Short mmCIF file of C-alpha atoms in Angstrom, two decimals:
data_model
loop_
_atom_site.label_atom_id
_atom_site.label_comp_id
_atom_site.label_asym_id
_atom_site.label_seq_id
_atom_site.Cartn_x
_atom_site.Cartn_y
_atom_site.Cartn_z
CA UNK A 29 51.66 126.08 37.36
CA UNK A 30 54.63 124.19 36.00
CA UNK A 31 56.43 124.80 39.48
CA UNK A 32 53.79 123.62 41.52
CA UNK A 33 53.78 120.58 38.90
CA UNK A 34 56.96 119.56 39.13
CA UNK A 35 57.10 120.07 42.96
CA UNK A 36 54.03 117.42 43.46
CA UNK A 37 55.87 115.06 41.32
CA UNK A 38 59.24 115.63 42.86
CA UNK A 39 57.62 115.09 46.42
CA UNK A 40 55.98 112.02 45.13
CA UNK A 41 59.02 110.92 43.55
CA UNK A 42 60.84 111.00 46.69
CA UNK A 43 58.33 109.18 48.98
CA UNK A 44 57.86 106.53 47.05
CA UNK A 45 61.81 105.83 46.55
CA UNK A 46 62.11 106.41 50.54
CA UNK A 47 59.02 103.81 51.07
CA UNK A 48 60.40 101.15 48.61
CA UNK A 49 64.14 101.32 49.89
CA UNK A 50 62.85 101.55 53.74
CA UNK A 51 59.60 99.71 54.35
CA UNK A 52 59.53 100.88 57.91
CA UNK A 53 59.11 104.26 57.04
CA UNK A 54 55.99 105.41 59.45
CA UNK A 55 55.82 109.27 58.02
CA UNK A 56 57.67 111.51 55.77
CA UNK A 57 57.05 115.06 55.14
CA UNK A 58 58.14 118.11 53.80
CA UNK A 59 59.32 120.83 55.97
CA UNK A 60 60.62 123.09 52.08
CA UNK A 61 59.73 122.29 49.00
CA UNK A 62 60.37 125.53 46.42
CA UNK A 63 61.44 125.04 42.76
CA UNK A 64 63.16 127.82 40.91
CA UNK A 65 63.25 128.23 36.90
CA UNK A 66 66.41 128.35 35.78
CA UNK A 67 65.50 127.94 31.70
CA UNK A 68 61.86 128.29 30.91
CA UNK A 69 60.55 124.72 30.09
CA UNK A 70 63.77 123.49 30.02
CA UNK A 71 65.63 123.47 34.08
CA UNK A 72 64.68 124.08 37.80
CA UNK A 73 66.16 123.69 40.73
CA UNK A 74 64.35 122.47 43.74
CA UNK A 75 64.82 123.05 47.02
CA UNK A 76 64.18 120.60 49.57
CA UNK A 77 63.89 119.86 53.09
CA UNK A 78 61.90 116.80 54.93
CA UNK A 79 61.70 114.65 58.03
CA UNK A 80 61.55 110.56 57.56
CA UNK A 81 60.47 109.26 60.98
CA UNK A 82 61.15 105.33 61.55
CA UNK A 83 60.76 103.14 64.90
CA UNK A 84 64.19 101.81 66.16
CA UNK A 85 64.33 98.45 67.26
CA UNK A 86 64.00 99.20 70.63
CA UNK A 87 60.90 101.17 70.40
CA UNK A 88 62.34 104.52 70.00
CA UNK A 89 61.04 106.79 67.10
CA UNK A 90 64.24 108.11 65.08
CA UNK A 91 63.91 111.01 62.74
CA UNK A 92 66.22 111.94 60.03
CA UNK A 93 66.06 114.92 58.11
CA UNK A 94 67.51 115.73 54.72
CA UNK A 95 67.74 118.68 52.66
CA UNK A 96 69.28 119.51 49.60
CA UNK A 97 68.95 120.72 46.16
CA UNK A 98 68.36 118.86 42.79
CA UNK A 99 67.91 119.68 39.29
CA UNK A 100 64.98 118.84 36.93
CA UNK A 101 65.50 118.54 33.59
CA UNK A 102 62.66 118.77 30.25
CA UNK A 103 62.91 117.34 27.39
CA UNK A 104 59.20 117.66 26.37
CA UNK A 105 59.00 121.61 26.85
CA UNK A 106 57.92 120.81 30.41
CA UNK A 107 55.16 118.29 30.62
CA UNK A 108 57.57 115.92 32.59
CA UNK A 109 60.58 116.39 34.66
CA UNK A 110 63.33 114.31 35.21
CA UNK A 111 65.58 114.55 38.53
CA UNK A 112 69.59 114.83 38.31
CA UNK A 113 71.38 113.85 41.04
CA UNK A 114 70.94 116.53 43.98
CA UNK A 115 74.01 119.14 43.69
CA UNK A 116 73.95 119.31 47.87
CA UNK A 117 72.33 116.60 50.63
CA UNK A 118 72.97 116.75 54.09
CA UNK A 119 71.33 115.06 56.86
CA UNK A 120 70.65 114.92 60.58
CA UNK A 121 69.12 112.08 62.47
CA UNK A 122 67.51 112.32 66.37
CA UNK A 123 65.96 109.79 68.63
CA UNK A 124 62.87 110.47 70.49
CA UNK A 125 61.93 107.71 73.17
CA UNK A 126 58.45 106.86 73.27
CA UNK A 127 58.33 105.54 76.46
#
């Protein structure tokens, strides 16, 4: 339960920063999304791996996807979780034209 918790809320997190920094956003979602308990309560790790998929100024749909891993941290014996900054990120973007 406190996996699938902080997953939800580690998605979210990341939406909403992508939507505030990048307006144009038209989808984003998760292709991974796994958490793993590294001290009960305390640290996780998640997993991740997600598409963002933006129209180009010429009409053209671009997709960029980014994966990594990030810890979450506790401080209240896991009712909340706090992100570090991701260990790993690496990303890949393609063009698709729509025409």
């Amino acid at each position: 339960e406190d996996n699938a918790r902080a997953e939800t809320n580690f998605a979210k997190m990341i939406v909403e920063t992508i939507k505030a920094k990048r307006p144009n956003v038209t989808d984003v979602h998760f292709l991974q999304l796994y958490t793993e308990v590294l001290e009960e309560n305390k640290s996780m790790r998640a997993h991740f791996k997600y598409e963002i998929e933006e129209p180009t100024v010429n009409g053209d749909i671009s997709t960029q996807t980014i994966s990594g891993i990030a810890q979450l941290k506790s401080q209240d014996n896991g009712e909340s979780w706090l992100v570090q900054i991701p260990d790993s990120v690496s990303d890949e973007i393609n063009f698709k034209n729509e025409a």
